[in-house]
Amino acid sequence: MANHTLRTRLVLPRPLDEVFPFFAAAENLGRVTPLEMDFRIRTPLPITMEPGRLIDYTIRLHGVPMRWRTLISEWNPPHGFVDEQVAGPYALWHHRHRFTAVGPAETLIEDEVTYRLPLAPLGDLVHPIVRRQLTRIFTFRQDTVRTLLAPGAPVTPVQVTIN
């Protein structure tokens, strides 16, 4: 029954006041999720982001449809927010998003996800597969965010670590 932590870092050549609104719009989550996951927001749009907001989604993992409900447990624009899985495929999913101005026209975007797989200890046996999948999903996310918000910017290495 181990908790795991995924961390990502991406510096975008865009000011914080242009980056944060993209992430504050829940409908953009589908734009940065791989197509094969068939991500769909079920909560009526537009969604006002605030502490206590529940958001319902459906996704597909390996072709299997799953419902996912998240709670926005912290909301601190433009510096960050936390979404936590209330119901879904993980035993625990706590996702902290941080945004830091690192210059007048640069923003550091950091994700920190603490997660635990279901059905411990059996779930831990498949962690290598889940780790590869999450690395691919968050690499796709970083590449897509860079393409959408800073097209033509120099490419910096994608940083995704999981332990």
PDB file of C-alpha atoms in Angstrom:
ATOM      1  CA  MET A   1       0.000   0.000   0.000  1.00  0.00           C
ATOM      2  CA  ALA A   2       2.654   2.454  -1.123  1.00  0.00           C
ATOM      3  CA  ASN A   3       2.122   6.064  -2.054  1.00  0.00           C
ATOM      4  CA  HIS A   4       3.967   7.241  -5.147  1.00  0.00           C
ATOM      5  CA  THR A   5       4.830  10.770  -6.230  1.00  0.00           C
ATOM      6  CA  LEU A   6       4.965  12.117  -9.768  1.00  0.00           C
ATOM      7  CA  ARG A   7       6.670  15.480 -10.335  1.00  0.00           C
ATOM      8  CA  THR A   8       6.905  17.557 -13.492  1.00  0.00           C
ATOM      9  CA  ARG A   9       8.539  20.886 -14.307  1.00  0.00           C
ATOM     10  CA  LEU A  10       8.137  23.014 -17.395  1.00  0.00           C
ATOM     11  CA  VAL A  11       9.319  26.579 -17.982  1.00  0.00           C
ATOM     12  CA  LEU A  12       7.244  28.430 -20.576  1.00  0.00           C
ATOM     13  CA  PRO A  13       8.310  31.706 -22.187  1.00  0.00           C
ATOM     14  CA  ARG A  14       4.928  33.241 -21.281  1.00  0.00           C
ATOM     15  CA  PRO A  15       3.983  35.476 -18.340  1.00  0.00           C
ATOM     16  CA  LEU A  16       2.119  34.007 -15.380  1.00  0.00           C
ATOM     17  CA  ASP A  17      -1.002  36.073 -16.103  1.00  0.00           C
ATOM     18  CA  GLU A  18      -1.299  34.323 -19.491  1.00  0.00           C
ATOM     19  CA  VAL A  19      -0.438  30.802 -18.298  1.00  0.00           C
ATOM     20  CA  PHE A  20      -2.648  30.421 -15.238  1.00  0.00           C
ATOM     21  CA  PRO A  21      -5.973  31.176 -16.995  1.00  0.00           C
ATOM     22  CA  PHE A  22      -5.363  28.279 -19.386  1.00  0.00           C
ATOM     23  CA  PHE A  23      -5.140  25.844 -16.460  1.00  0.00           C
ATOM     24  CA  ALA A  24      -8.005  27.540 -14.608  1.00  0.00           C
ATOM     25  CA  ALA A  25     -10.373  26.634 -17.454  1.00  0.00           C
ATOM     26  CA  ALA A  26     -11.412  23.035 -16.757  1.00  0.00           C
ATOM     27  CA  GLU A  27     -12.386  22.493 -20.394  1.00  0.00           C
ATOM     28  CA  ASN A  28      -8.695  22.739 -21.368  1.00  0.00           C
ATOM     29  CA  LEU A  29      -7.908  19.515 -19.515  1.00  0.00           C
ATOM     30  CA  GLY A  30      -9.279  17.550 -22.450  1.00  0.00           C
ATOM     31  CA  ARG A  31      -6.939  19.418 -24.797  1.00  0.00           C
ATOM     32  CA  VAL A  32      -3.867  18.249 -22.874  1.00  0.00           C
ATOM     33  CA  THR A  33      -4.970  14.622 -22.393  1.00  0.00           C
ATOM     34  CA  PRO A  34      -4.023  11.937 -24.943  1.00  0.00           C
ATOM     35  CA  LEU A  35      -6.883  11.256 -27.372  1.00  0.00           C
ATOM     36  CA  GLU A  36      -7.012   7.531 -26.678  1.00  0.00           C
ATOM     37  CA  MET A  37      -8.131   8.315 -23.119  1.00  0.00           C
ATOM     38  CA  ASP A  38     -11.386   9.699 -24.566  1.00  0.00           C
ATOM     39  CA  PHE A  39     -11.506  12.326 -21.809  1.00  0.00           C
ATOM     40  CA  ARG A  40     -14.957  13.900 -21.335  1.00  0.00           C
ATOM     41  CA  ILE A  41     -16.119  16.445 -18.778  1.00  0.00           C
ATOM     42  CA  ARG A  42     -19.584  15.504 -17.520  1.00  0.00           C
ATOM     43  CA  THR A  43     -20.125  18.563 -15.319  1.00  0.00           C
ATOM     44  CA  PRO A  44     -21.987  21.286 -17.250  1.00  0.00           C
ATOM     45  CA  LEU A  45     -19.715  23.988 -18.676  1.00  0.00           C
ATOM     46  CA  PRO A  46     -18.570  26.600 -17.932  1.00  0.00           C
ATOM     47  CA  ILE A  47     -17.199  25.505 -14.563  1.00  0.00           C
ATOM     48  CA  THR A  48     -16.431  28.166 -11.994  1.00  0.00           C
ATOM     49  CA  MET A  49     -13.256  27.033 -10.287  1.00  0.00           C
ATOM     50  CA  GLU A  50     -13.305  27.522  -6.521  1.00  0.00           C
ATOM     51  CA  PRO A  51     -12.641  25.531  -3.351  1.00  0.00           C
ATOM     52  CA  GLY A  52     -15.225  22.797  -2.940  1.00  0.00           C
ATOM     53  CA  ARG A  53     -16.046  22.512  -6.673  1.00  0.00           C
ATOM     54  CA  LEU A  54     -16.758  18.947  -7.780  1.00  0.00           C
ATOM     55  CA  ILE A  55     -16.021  18.037 -11.402  1.00  0.00           C
ATOM     56  CA  ASP A  56     -17.124  14.792 -13.052  1.00  0.00           C
ATOM     57  CA  TYR A  57     -15.240  13.214 -15.964  1.00  0.00           C
ATOM     58  CA  THR A  58     -15.121   9.983 -17.877  1.00  0.00           C
ATOM     59  CA  ILE A  59     -11.905   8.525 -19.222  1.00  0.00           C
ATOM     60  CA  ARG A  60     -10.828   5.297 -20.856  1.00  0.00           C
ATOM     61  CA  LEU A  61      -7.898   3.326 -19.532  1.00  0.00           C
ATOM     62  CA  HIS A  62      -6.858   0.508 -21.853  1.00  0.00           C
ATOM     63  CA  GLY A  63     -10.280   0.836 -23.510  1.00  0.00           C
ATOM     64  CA  VAL A  64     -12.225   0.467 -20.254  1.00  0.00           C
ATOM     65  CA  PRO A  65     -14.540   3.432 -19.504  1.00  0.00           C
ATOM     66  CA  MET A  66     -14.208   4.877 -16.000  1.00  0.00           C
ATOM     67  CA  ARG A  67     -15.870   7.657 -14.088  1.00  0.00           C
ATOM     68  CA  TRP A  68     -13.681  10.117 -12.241  1.00  0.00           C
ATOM     69  CA  ARG A  69     -14.799  12.819  -9.802  1.00  0.00           C
ATOM     70  CA  THR A  70     -12.422  15.462  -8.516  1.00  0.00           C
ATOM     71  CA  LEU A  71     -12.700  18.040  -5.792  1.00  0.00           C
ATOM     72  CA  ILE A  72     -10.939  21.383  -6.058  1.00  0.00           C
ATOM     73  CA  SER A  73      -9.669  21.418  -2.478  1.00  0.00           C
ATOM     74  CA  GLU A  74      -7.421  24.486  -2.789  1.00  0.00           C
ATOM     75  CA  TRP A  75      -7.727  27.463  -5.135  1.00  0.00           C
ATOM     76  CA  ASN A  76      -5.024  30.144  -5.045  1.00  0.00           C
ATOM     77  CA  PRO A  77      -4.948  32.021  -8.368  1.00  0.00           C
ATOM     78  CA  PRO A  78      -2.583  32.644 -10.052  1.00  0.00           C
ATOM     79  CA  HIS A  79      -0.151  30.562  -8.002  1.00  0.00           C
ATOM     80  CA  GLY A  80      -1.820  27.187  -7.859  1.00  0.00           C
ATOM     81  CA  PHE A  81      -4.596  24.822  -6.992  1.00  0.00           C
ATOM     82  CA  VAL A  82      -5.158  21.265  -5.828  1.00  0.00           C
ATOM     83  CA  ASP A  83      -7.517  18.691  -7.275  1.00  0.00           C
ATOM     84  CA  GLU A  84      -8.199  15.464  -5.413  1.00  0.00           C
ATOM     85  CA  GLN A  85      -9.919  12.353  -6.678  1.00  0.00           C
ATOM     86  CA  VAL A  86     -13.156  11.733  -4.783  1.00  0.00           C
ATOM     87  CA  ALA A  87     -14.081   8.718  -6.925  1.00  0.00           C
ATOM     88  CA  GLY A  88     -12.102   7.057  -9.679  1.00  0.00           C
ATOM     89  CA  PRO A  89      -9.478   4.490 -10.581  1.00  0.00           C
ATOM     90  CA  TYR A  90      -6.927   5.300  -7.853  1.00  0.00           C
ATOM     91  CA  ALA A  91      -7.017   4.600  -4.122  1.00  0.00           C
ATOM     92  CA  LEU A  92      -5.521   8.116  -3.723  1.00  0.00           C
ATOM     93  CA  TRP A  93      -4.929  10.953  -6.209  1.00  0.00           C
ATOM     94  CA  HIS A  94      -3.821  14.360  -4.872  1.00  0.00           C
ATOM     95  CA  HIS A  95      -2.629  16.714  -7.645  1.00  0.00           C
ATOM     96  CA  ARG A  96      -0.972  20.012  -6.713  1.00  0.00           C
ATOM     97  CA  HIS A  97      -0.492  22.506  -9.568  1.00  0.00           C
ATOM     98  CA  ARG A  98       2.036  25.321  -8.958  1.00  0.00           C
ATOM     99  CA  PHE A  99       2.747  28.355 -11.133  1.00  0.00           C
ATOM    100  CA  THR A 100       5.702  30.651 -10.458  1.00  0.00           C
ATOM    101  CA  ALA A 101       6.840  33.711 -12.381  1.00  0.00           C
ATOM    102  CA  VAL A 102      10.553  33.194 -13.001  1.00  0.00           C
ATOM    103  CA  GLY A 103      10.935  36.373 -15.020  1.00  0.00           C
ATOM    104  CA  PRO A 104       8.701  39.026 -16.539  1.00  0.00           C
ATOM    105  CA  ALA A 105       7.786  36.692 -19.398  1.00  0.00           C
ATOM    106  CA  GLU A 106       8.520  33.210 -18.052  1.00  0.00           C
ATOM    107  CA  THR A 107       6.460  30.862 -15.905  1.00  0.00           C
ATOM    108  CA  LEU A 108       7.514  27.696 -14.127  1.00  0.00           C
ATOM    109  CA  ILE A 109       4.706  25.116 -14.161  1.00  0.00           C
ATOM    110  CA  GLU A 110       5.040  22.320 -11.631  1.00  0.00           C
ATOM    111  CA  ASP A 111       2.819  19.322 -11.014  1.00  0.00           C
ATOM    112  CA  GLU A 112       3.092  17.117  -7.973  1.00  0.00           C
ATOM    113  CA  VAL A 113       0.796  14.111  -7.842  1.00  0.00           C
ATOM    114  CA  THR A 114       0.687  11.817  -4.848  1.00  0.00           C
ATOM    115  CA  TYR A 115      -1.135   8.631  -5.764  1.00  0.00           C
ATOM    116  CA  ARG A 116      -1.773   5.135  -4.516  1.00  0.00           C
ATOM    117  CA  LEU A 117      -2.946   2.231  -6.610  1.00  0.00           C
ATOM    118  CA  PRO A 118      -6.064   0.269  -5.651  1.00  0.00           C
ATOM    119  CA  LEU A 119      -6.187  -3.332  -4.468  1.00  0.00           C
ATOM    120  CA  ALA A 120      -2.978  -3.236  -2.417  1.00  0.00           C
ATOM    121  CA  PRO A 121      -0.741  -5.141  -2.364  1.00  0.00           C
ATOM    122  CA  LEU A 122      -1.748  -6.528  -5.780  1.00  0.00           C
ATOM    123  CA  GLY A 123      -2.045  -3.028  -7.247  1.00  0.00           C
ATOM    124  CA  ASP A 124       1.597  -2.354  -6.445  1.00  0.00           C
ATOM    125  CA  LEU A 125       2.614  -5.216  -8.723  1.00  0.00           C
ATOM    126  CA  VAL A 126       1.371  -3.253 -11.750  1.00  0.00           C
ATOM    127  CA  HIS A 127       3.037   0.006 -10.692  1.00  0.00           C
ATOM    128  CA  PRO A 128       5.751  -0.283 -13.406  1.00  0.00           C
ATOM    129  CA  ILE A 129       2.981  -0.264 -16.048  1.00  0.00           C
ATOM    130  CA  VAL A 130       1.151   2.630 -14.360  1.00  0.00           C
ATOM    131  CA  ARG A 131       4.417   4.577 -14.011  1.00  0.00           C
ATOM    132  CA  ARG A 132       5.075   4.242 -17.769  1.00  0.00           C
ATOM    133  CA  GLN A 133       1.504   5.290 -18.556  1.00  0.00           C
ATOM    134  CA  LEU A 134       1.620   8.333 -16.255  1.00  0.00           C
ATOM    135  CA  THR A 135       5.013   9.365 -17.639  1.00  0.00           C
ATOM    136  CA  ARG A 136       3.571   9.204 -21.159  1.00  0.00           C
ATOM    137  CA  ILE A 137       0.415  11.128 -20.169  1.00  0.00           C
ATOM    138  CA  PHE A 138       2.319  13.918 -18.411  1.00  0.00           C
ATOM    139  CA  THR A 139       4.937  14.114 -21.185  1.00  0.00           C
ATOM    140  CA  PHE A 140       2.088  14.509 -23.681  1.00  0.00           C
ATOM    141  CA  ARG A 141       0.567  17.163 -21.427  1.00  0.00           C
ATOM    142  CA  GLN A 142       3.792  19.170 -21.212  1.00  0.00           C
ATOM    143  CA  ASP A 143       4.438  18.938 -24.952  1.00  0.00           C
ATOM    144  CA  THR A 144       0.859  20.013 -25.727  1.00  0.00           C
ATOM    145  CA  VAL A 145       0.913  22.910 -23.251  1.00  0.00           C
ATOM    146  CA  ARG A 146       4.152  24.126 -24.833  1.00  0.00           C
ATOM    147  CA  THR A 147       2.661  23.829 -28.327  1.00  0.00           C
ATOM    148  CA  LEU A 148      -0.565  25.630 -27.396  1.00  0.00           C
ATOM    149  CA  LEU A 149       0.842  28.409 -25.209  1.00  0.00           C
ATOM    150  CA  ALA A 150       4.307  28.978 -26.658  1.00  0.00           C
ATOM    151  CA  PRO A 151       4.400  27.768 -30.271  1.00  0.00           C
ATOM    152  CA  GLY A 152       7.820  28.129 -31.792  1.00  0.00           C
ATOM    153  CA  ALA A 153       9.540  28.450 -28.411  1.00  0.00           C
ATOM    154  CA  PRO A 154      12.829  26.626 -27.960  1.00  0.00           C
ATOM    155  CA  VAL A 155      12.157  23.084 -26.823  1.00  0.00           C
ATOM    156  CA  THR A 156      13.367  22.302 -23.326  1.00  0.00           C
ATOM    157  CA  PRO A 157      13.573  18.723 -22.117  1.00  0.00           C
ATOM    158  CA  VAL A 158      10.374  17.390 -20.580  1.00  0.00           C
ATOM    159  CA  GLN A 159      10.893  16.623 -16.900  1.00  0.00           C
ATOM    160  CA  VAL A 160       8.745  13.890 -15.381  1.00  0.00           C
ATOM    161  CA  THR A 161       9.914  11.901 -12.369  1.00  0.00           C
ATOM    162  CA  ILE A 162       8.044   9.248 -10.402  1.00  0.00           C
ATOM    163  CA  ASN A 163       9.079   7.439  -7.261  1.00  0.00           C
TER     164      ASN A 163
END
